[in-house]
Short mmCIF file of C-alpha atoms in Angstrom, two decimals:
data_model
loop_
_atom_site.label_atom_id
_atom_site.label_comp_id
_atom_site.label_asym_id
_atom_site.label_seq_id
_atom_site.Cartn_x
_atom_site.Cartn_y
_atom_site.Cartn_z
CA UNK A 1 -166.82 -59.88 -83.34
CA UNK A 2 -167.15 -58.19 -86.83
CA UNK A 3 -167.54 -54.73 -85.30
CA UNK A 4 -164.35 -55.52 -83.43
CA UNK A 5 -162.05 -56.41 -86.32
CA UNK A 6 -164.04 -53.32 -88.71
CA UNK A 7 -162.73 -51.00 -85.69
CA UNK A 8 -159.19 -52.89 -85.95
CA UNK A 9 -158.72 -51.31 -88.90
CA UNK A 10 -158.96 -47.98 -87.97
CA UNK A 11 -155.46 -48.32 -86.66
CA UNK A 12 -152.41 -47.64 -88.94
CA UNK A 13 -150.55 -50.65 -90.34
CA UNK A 14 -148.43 -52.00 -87.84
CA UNK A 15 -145.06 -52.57 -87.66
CA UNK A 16 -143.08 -54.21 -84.57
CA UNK A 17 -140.23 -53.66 -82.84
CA UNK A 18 -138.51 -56.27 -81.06
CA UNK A 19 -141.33 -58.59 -79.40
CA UNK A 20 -143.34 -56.39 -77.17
CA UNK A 21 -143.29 -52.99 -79.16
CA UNK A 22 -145.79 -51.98 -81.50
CA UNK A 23 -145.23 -48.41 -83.63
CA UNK A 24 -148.19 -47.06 -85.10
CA UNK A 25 -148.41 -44.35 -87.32
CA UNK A 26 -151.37 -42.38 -86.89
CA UNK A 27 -152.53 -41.66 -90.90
CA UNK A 28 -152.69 -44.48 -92.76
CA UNK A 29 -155.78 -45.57 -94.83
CA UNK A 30 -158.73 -46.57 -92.13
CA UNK A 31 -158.90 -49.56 -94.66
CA UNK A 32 -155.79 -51.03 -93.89
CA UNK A 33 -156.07 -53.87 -91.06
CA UNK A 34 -153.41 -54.96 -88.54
CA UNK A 35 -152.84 -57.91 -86.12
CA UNK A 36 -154.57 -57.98 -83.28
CA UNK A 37 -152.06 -56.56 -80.31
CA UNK A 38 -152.88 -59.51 -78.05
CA UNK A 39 -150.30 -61.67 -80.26
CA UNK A 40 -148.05 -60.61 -77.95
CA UNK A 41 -147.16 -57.08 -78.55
CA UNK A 42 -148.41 -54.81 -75.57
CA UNK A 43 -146.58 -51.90 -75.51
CA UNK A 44 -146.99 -49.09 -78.74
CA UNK A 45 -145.46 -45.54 -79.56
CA UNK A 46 -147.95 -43.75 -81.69
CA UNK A 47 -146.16 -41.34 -84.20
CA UNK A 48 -148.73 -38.43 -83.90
CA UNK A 49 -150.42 -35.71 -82.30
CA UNK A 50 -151.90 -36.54 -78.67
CA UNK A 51 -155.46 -36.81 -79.87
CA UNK A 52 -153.85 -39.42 -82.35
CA UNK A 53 -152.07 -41.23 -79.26
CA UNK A 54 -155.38 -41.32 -77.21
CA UNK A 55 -157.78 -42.32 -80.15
CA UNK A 56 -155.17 -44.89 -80.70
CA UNK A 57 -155.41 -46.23 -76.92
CA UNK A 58 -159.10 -45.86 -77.04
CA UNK A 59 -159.63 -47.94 -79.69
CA UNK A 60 -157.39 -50.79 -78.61
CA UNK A 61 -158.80 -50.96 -75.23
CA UNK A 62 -162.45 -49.66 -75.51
CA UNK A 63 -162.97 -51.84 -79.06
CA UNK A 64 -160.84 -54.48 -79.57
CA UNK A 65 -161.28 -55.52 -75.77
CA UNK A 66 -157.63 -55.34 -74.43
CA UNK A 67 -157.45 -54.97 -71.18
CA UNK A 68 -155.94 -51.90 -70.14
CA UNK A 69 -153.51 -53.24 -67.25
CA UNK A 70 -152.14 -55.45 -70.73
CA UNK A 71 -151.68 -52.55 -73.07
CA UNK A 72 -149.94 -49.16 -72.78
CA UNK A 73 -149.21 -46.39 -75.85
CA UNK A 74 -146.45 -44.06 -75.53
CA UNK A 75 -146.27 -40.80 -77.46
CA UNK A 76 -143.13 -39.69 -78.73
CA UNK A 77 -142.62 -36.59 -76.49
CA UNK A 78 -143.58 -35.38 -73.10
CA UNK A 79 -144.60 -32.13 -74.53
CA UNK A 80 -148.01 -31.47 -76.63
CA UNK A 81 -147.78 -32.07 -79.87
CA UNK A 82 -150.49 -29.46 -81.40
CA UNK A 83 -152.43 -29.30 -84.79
CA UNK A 84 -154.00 -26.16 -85.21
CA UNK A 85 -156.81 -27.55 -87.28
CA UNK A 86 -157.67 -30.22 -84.01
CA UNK A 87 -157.46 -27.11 -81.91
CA UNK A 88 -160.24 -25.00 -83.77
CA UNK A 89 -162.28 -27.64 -83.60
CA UNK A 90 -162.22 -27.98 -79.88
CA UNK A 91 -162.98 -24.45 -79.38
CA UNK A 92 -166.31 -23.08 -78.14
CA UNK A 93 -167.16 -20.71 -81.87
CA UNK A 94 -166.59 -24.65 -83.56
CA UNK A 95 -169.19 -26.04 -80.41
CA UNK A 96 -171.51 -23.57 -81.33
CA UNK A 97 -171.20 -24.32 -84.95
CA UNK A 98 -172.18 -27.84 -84.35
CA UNK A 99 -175.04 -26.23 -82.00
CA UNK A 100 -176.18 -24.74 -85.13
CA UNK A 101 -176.15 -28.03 -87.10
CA UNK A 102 -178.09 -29.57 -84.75
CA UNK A 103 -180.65 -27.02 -84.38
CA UNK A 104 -181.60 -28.05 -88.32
CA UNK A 105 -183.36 -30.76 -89.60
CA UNK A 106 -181.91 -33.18 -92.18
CA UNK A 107 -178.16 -31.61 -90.86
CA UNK A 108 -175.35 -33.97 -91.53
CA UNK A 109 -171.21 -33.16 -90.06
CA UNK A 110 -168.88 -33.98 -92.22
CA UNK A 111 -165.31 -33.74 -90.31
CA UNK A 112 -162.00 -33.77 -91.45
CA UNK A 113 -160.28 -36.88 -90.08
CA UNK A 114 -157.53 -34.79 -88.01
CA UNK A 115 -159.73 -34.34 -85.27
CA UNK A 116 -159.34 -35.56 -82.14
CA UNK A 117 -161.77 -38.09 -80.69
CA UNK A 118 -163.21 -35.84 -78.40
CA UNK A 119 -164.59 -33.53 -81.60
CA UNK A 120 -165.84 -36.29 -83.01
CA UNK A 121 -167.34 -37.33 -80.36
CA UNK A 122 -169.26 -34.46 -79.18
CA UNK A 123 -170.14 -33.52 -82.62
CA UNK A 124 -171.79 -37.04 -83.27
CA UNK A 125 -173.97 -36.29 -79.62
CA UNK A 126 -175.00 -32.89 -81.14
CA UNK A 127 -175.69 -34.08 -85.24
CA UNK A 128 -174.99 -37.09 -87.24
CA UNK A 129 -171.30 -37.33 -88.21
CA UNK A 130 -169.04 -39.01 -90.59
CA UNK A 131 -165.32 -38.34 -90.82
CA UNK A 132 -163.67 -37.23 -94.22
CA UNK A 133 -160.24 -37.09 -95.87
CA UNK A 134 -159.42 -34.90 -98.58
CA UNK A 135 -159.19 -37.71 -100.71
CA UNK A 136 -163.29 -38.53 -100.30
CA UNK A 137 -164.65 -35.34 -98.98
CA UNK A 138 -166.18 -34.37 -102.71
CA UNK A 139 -167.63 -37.80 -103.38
CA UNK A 140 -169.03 -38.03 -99.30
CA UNK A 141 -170.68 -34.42 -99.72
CA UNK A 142 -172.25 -36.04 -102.96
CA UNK A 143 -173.22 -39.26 -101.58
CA UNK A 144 -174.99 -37.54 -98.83
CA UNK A 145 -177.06 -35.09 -101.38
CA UNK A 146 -177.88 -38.17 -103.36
CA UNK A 147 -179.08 -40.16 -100.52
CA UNK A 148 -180.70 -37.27 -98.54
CA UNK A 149 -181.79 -34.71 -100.99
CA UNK A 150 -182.92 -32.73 -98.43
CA UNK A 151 -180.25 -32.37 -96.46
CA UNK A 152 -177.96 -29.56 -94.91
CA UNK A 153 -174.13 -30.74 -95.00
CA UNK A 154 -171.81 -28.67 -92.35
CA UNK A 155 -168.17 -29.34 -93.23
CA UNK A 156 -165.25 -28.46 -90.38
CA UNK A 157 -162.70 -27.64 -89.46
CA UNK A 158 -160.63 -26.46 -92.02
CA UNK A 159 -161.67 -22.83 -93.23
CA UNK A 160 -159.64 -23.48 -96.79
CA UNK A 161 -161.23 -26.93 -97.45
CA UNK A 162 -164.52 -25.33 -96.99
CA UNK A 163 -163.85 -22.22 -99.00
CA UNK A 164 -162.55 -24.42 -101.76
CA UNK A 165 -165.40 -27.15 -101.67
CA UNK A 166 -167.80 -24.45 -101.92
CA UNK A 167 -165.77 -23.13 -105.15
CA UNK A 168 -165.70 -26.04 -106.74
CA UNK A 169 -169.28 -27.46 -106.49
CA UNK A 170 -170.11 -23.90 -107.53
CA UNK A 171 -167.99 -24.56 -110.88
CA UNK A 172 -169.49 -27.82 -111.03
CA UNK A 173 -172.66 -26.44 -111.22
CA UNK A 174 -171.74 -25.05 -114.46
CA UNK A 175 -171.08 -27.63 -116.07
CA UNK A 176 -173.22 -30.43 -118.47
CA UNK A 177 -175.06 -33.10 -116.90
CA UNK A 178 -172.57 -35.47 -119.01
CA UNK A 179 -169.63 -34.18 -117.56
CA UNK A 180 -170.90 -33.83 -113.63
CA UNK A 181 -172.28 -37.73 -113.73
CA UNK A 182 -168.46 -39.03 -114.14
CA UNK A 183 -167.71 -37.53 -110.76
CA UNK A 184 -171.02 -38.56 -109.35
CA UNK A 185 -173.72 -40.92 -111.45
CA UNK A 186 -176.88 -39.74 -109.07
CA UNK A 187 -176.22 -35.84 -109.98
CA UNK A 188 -177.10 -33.23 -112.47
CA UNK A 189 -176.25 -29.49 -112.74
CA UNK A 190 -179.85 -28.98 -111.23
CA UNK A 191 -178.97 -31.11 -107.95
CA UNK A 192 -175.44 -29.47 -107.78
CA UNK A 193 -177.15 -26.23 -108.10
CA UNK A 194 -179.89 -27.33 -105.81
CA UNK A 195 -177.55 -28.19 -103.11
CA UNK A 196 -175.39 -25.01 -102.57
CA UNK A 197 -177.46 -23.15 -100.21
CA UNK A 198 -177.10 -26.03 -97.71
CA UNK A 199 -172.88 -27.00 -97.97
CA UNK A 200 -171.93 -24.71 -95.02
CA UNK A 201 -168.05 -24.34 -93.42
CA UNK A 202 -166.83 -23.33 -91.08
CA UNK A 203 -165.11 -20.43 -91.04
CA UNK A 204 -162.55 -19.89 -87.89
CA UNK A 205 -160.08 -23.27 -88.76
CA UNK A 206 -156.68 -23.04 -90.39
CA UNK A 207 -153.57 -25.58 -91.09
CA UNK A 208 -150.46 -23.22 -89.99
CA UNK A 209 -148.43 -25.13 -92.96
CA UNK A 210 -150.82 -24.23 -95.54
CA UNK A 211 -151.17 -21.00 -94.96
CA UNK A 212 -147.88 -20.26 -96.72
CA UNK A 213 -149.40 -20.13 -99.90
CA UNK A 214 -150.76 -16.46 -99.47
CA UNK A 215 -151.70 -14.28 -101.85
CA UNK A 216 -148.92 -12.17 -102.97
CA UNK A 217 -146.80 -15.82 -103.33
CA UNK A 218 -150.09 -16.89 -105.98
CA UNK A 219 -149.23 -13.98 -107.76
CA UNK A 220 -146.18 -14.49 -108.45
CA UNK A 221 -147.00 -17.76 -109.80
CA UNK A 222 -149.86 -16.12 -111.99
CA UNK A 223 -147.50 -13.73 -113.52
CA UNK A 224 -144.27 -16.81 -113.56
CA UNK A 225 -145.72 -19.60 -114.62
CA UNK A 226 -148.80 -18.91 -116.35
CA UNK A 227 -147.38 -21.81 -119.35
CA UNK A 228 -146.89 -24.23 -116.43
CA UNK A 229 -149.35 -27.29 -115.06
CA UNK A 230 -151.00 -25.61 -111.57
CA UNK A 231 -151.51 -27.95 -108.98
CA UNK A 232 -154.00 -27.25 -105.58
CA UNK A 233 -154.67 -29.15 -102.87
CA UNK A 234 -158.05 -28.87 -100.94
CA UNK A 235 -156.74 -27.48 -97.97
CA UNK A 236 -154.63 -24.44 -99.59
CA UNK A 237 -155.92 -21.39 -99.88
CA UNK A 238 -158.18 -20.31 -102.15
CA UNK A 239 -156.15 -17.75 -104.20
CA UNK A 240 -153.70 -21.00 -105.42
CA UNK A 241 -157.28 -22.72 -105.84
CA UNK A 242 -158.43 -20.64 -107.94
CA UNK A 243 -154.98 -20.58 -110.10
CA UNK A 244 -155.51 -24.27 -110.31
CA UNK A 245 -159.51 -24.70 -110.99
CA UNK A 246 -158.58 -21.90 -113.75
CA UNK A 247 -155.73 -23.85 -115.15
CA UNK A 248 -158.01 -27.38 -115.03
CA UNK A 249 -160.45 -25.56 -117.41
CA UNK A 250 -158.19 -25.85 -119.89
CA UNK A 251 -156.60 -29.10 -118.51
CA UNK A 252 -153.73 -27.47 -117.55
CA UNK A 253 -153.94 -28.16 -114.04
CA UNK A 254 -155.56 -30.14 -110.78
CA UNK A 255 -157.29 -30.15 -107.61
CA UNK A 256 -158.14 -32.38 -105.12
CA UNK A 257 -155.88 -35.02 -103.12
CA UNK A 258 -152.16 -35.42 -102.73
CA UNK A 259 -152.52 -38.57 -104.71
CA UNK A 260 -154.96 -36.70 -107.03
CA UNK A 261 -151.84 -34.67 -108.11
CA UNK A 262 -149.49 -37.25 -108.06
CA UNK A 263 -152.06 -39.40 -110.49
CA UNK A 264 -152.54 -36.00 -112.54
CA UNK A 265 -148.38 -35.62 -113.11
CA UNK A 266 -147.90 -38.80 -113.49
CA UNK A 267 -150.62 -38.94 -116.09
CA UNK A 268 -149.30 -36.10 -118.34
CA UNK A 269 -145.46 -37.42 -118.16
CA UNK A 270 -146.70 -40.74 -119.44
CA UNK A 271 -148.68 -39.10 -122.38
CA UNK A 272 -145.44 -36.62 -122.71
CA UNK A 273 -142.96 -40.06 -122.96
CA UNK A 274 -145.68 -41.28 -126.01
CA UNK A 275 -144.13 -38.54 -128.25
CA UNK A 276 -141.17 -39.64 -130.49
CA UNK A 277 -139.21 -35.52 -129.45
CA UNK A 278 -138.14 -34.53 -125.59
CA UNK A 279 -140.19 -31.65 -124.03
CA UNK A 280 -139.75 -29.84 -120.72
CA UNK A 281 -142.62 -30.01 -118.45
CA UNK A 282 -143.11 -27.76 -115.68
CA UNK A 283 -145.32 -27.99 -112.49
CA UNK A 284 -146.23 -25.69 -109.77
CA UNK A 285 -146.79 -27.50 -106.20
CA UNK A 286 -149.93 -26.27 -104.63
CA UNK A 287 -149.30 -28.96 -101.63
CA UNK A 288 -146.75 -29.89 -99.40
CA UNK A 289 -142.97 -29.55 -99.93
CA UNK A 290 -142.51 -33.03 -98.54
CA UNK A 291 -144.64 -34.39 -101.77
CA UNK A 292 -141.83 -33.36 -103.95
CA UNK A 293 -139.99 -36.19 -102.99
CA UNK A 294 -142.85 -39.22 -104.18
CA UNK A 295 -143.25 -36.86 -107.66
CA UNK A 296 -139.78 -37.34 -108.30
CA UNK A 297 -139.88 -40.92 -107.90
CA UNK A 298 -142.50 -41.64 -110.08
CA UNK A 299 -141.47 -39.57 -112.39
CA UNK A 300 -137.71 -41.37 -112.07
CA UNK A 301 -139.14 -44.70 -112.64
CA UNK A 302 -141.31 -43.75 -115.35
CA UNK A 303 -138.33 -42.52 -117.25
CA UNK A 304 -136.37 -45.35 -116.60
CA UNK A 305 -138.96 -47.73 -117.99
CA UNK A 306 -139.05 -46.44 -121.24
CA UNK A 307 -135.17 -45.56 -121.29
CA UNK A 308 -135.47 -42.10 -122.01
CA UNK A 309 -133.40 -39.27 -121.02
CA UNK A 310 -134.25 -36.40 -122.74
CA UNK A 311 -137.89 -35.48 -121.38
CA UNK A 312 -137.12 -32.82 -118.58
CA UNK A 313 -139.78 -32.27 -115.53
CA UNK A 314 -139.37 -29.01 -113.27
CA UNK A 315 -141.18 -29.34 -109.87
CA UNK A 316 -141.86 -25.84 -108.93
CA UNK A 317 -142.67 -25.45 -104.99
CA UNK A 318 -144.11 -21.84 -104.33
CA UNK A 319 -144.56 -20.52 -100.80
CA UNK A 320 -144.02 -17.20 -99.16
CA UNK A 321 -141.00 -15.59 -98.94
CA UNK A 322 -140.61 -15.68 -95.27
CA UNK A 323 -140.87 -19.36 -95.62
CA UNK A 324 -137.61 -19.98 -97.43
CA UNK A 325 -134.28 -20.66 -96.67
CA UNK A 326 -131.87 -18.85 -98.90
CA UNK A 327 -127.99 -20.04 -99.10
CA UNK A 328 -126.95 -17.23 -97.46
CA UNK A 329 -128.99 -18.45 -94.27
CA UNK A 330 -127.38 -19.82 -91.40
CA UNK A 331 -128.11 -23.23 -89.99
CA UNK A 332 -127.75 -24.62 -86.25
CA UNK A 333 -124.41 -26.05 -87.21
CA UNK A 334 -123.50 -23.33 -89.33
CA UNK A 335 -123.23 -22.25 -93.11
CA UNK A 336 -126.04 -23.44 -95.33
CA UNK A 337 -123.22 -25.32 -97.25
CA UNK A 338 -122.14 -29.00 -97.82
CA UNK A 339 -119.16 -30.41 -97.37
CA UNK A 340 -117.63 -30.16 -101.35
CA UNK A 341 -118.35 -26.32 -100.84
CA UNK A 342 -121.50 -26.50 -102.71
CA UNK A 343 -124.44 -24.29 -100.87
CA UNK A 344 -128.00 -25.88 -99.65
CA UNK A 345 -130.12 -25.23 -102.90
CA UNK A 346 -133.13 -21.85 -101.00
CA UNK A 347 -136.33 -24.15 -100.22
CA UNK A 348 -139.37 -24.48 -97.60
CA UNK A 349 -137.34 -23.23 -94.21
CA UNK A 350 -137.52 -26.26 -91.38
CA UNK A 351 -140.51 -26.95 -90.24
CA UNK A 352 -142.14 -25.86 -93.15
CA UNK A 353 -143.91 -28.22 -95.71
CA UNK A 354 -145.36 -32.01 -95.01
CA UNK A 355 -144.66 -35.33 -95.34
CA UNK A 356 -143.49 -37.36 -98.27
CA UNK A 357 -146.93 -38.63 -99.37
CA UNK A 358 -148.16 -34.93 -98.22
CA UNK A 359 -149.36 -36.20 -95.09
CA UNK A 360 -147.93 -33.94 -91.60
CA UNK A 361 -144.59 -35.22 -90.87
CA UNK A 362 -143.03 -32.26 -91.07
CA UNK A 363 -145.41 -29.44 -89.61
CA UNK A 364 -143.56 -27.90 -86.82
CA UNK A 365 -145.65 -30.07 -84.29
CA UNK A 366 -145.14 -33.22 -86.39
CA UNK A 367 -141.44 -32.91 -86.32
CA UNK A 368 -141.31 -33.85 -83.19
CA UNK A 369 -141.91 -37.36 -83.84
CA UNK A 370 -138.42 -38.05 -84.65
CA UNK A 371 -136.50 -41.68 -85.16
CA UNK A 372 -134.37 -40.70 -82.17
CA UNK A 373 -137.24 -40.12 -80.80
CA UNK A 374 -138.94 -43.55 -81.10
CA UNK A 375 -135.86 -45.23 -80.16
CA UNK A 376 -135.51 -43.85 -76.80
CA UNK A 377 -139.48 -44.95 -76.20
CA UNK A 378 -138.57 -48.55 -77.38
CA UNK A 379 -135.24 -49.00 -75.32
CA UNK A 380 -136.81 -47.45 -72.18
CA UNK A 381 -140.11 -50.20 -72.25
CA UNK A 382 -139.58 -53.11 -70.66
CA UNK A 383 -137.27 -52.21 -68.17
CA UNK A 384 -138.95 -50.99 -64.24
CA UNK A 385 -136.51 -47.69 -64.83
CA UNK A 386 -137.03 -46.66 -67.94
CA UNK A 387 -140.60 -46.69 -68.12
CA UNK A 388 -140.91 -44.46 -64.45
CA UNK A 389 -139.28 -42.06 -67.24
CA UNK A 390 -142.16 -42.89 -69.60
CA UNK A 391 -144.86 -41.45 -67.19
CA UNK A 392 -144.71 -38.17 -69.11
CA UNK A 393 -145.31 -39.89 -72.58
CA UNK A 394 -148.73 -41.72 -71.94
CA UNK A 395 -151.57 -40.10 -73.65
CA UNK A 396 -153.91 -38.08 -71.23
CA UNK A 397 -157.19 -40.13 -70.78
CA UNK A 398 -160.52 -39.50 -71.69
CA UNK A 399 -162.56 -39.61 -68.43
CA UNK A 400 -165.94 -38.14 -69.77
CA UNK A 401 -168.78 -39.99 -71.03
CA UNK A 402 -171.47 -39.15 -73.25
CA UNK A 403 -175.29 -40.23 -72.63
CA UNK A 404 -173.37 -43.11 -70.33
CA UNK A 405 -170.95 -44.07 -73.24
CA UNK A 406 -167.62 -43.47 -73.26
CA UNK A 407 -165.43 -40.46 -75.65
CA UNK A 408 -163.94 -43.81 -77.73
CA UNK A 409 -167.42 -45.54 -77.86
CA UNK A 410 -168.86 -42.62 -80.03
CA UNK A 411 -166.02 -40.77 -81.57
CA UNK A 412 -165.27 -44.04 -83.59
CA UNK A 413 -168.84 -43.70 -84.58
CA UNK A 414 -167.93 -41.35 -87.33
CA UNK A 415 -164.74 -42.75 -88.29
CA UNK A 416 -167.01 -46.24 -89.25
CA UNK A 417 -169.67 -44.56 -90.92
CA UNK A 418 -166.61 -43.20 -93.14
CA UNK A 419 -165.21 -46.35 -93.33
CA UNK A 420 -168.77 -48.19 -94.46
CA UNK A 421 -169.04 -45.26 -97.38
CA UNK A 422 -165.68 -46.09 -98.20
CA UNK A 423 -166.23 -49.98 -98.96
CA UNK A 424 -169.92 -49.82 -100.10
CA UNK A 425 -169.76 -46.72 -101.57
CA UNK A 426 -172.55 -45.76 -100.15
CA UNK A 427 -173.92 -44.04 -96.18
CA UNK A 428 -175.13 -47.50 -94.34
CA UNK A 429 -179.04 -47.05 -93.51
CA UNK A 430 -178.31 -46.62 -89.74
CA UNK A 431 -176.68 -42.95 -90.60
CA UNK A 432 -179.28 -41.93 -93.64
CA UNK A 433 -182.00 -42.87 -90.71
CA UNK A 434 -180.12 -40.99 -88.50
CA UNK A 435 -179.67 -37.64 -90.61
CA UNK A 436 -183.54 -38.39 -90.97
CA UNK A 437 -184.82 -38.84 -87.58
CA UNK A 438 -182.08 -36.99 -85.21
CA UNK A 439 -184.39 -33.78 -85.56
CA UNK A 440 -187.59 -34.18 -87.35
CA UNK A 441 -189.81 -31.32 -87.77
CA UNK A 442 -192.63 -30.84 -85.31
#
């Protein structure tokens, strides 16, 4: 039974709708644990991708034991919801990637969690794999050089991550042994150093919303903003990157997760409100539009605490031109104007940009999980009519198995490996063994 609840909480928090609908959303922390559906909730919507709907239904029926006949998920539309980043990794250059992992000894896949189950499956039948966020992916590529020195990590899908991983541990290399053991206690600049001829990527996998921040754009911020704080996530490209890991030399900037930035801005507006004058900070985005939103919150309620008003803070959001909206624009409904007259302020163009903790919500695929849209799912279930009209909605099902077990049985293999590293802060013995033994040398 402890297997069963540690795979409960793989699911999103829950929240429920009426008495016999469950909404999921399908990126919340793989820490976070919900009720178990069989309190009487047996229908859910999942608010993601399909591979999200059918790891989702997986899970519930293949882990927690509900029976299938008692438990149905519904996407949110008929059509496919895409990722272009799951999509890479399904493709025949990413199986023969993994081919190549498993061909070496002491090979361990490190996977970025938005995959769908079927990558993570196959991957774990080809070479020991854990699953990754951005969040952890620097401290699991270090946790699995300290525990396996020997080992060859082979990080996927995303092409930018990789770049950028590879950039930074380079940088890290450089640096003391004083400074390195903060971010990781077991290294040195010799073991950093040691390490980079076996931290492969792969090469052929892109996010579609990231790839707005081009080249000429990180220019333009380069020549703009060069007295500003730079910002980069992990999955931009590496031109911002670079901006940023230049800019963090001199503590002038950050890379790393959404909530790495948020932390980092948060952290200099604090030390900024400890000064008897008012300033004017200034930050460039490397991330998601849709983050803008959380910054300016925090920084809101830190101002308010202290009761200050004259400490300014400029969010500056750069993407490529082609990726704006301009006031003189047209709209669906019209004019780019409001009501009082007063035109839409030129940002990221719909569809453009993520969510407000910098999550996907609003990549062109993930805006298609609308409220409207979950509101049609919930009124139609429970009634003989409305779900005939559901039909289209239920996640495709996984009908292959793998060495006799099913796609759900070892895709979530992964995802708990992940999830032990997470709480022990450390790989569990069963995957270090694994990394070990999968191919030993003859």
């Amino acid at each position: 039974m402890q297997e069963l609840r540690s795979a409960a909480t793989l699911l999103a928090a829950a929240t429920v709708v009426g008495t016999r609908q469950l909404t999921v959303g399908p990126q919340s922390s793989p820490t976070q644990p919900i009720g178990h559906p069989s309190s009487g909730c047996f229908s859910t919507a999942n608010s993601g991708t399909p591979h999200h709907a059918r790891l989702h239904h997986s899970l519930l029926v293949s882990l927690l034991c509900v029976h299938v006949m008692l438990l149905q998920v519904y996407r949110m539309a008929a059509a496919d919801i895409g990722c272009s980043l799951a999509e890479a990794a399904e493709s025949q250059q990413y199986l023969g990637y993994l081919e190549q992992a498993g061909a070496t000894p002491n090979s361990l896949h490190v996977v970025y969690i938005n995959t769908s189950l079927r990558t993570k499956a196959t991957a774990h039948s080809l070479v020991p794999t854990i699953t990754c966020t951005s969040s952890n992916v620097v401290q699991t590529v270090l946790q699995a050089f300290a525990q396996v020195p020997e080992a060859t990590v082979w990080y996927g899908p995303d092409t930018y991550m990789g770049c950028n991983l590879a950039q930074l541990f380079r940088q890290l290399s450089e640096l003391s042994d004083e400074a390195i053991q903060q971010l990781h206690p077991a290294h040195t600049a010799a073991t950093v150093s040691a390490l980079l001829p076996r931290l492969k990527h792969y090469t052929a996998g892109t996010c579609i919303v990231h790839h707005i921040f081009g080249g000429e754009t990180c220019e333009l911020v380069r020549k703009g903003y060069n007295d500003a704080y730079l910002t980069a996530h992990f999955e931009v490209p590496g031109e911002m990157f670079t901006l940023a890991m230049e800019a963090k030399a001199r503590d002038m900037g950050v890379v790393g997760s959404t909530s790495n930035i948020l932390d980092f801005i948060a952290g200099k507006v604090s030390a900024a409100l400890q000064q008897p004058y008012g300033d004017r900070l200034r930050f460039v985005l490397g991330t998601e539009a849709g983050m803008i939103t959380s910054i300016v919150r925090k920084v809101q309620g830190l101002l308010r605490s202290v009761g200050r008003d004259d400490l300014e803070v400029e969010i500056v959001f750069p993407v490529n031109p082609s990726a704006i909206t301009t006031s003189q624009q047209q709209v669906s409904a019209g004019p780019a104007e409001l009501p009082t007259g007063i035109t839409v302020v030129p940002g990221p163009a719909s569809g453009e940009g993520c969510s407000l903790e910098g999550g996907c919500a609003s990549c062109p695929y993930m805006k298609m999980n609308t409220l409207t849209a979950l509101m049609t799912v919930a009124q139609r279930i429970g009634d003989p009519a409305g779900e005939a009209m559901l039909e289209g909605f239920k996640p495709r099902a996984y009908a292959d198995r793998i060495d006799g077990k099913t796609l759900a049985q070892v895709g979530c293999i992964p995802i708990l490996h992940m999830r032990h590293f997470t709480q022990h802060k450390m790989f569990s013995s069963g995957l270090v063994e694994d990394i070990r033994g999968r191919h030993r040398v003859e």
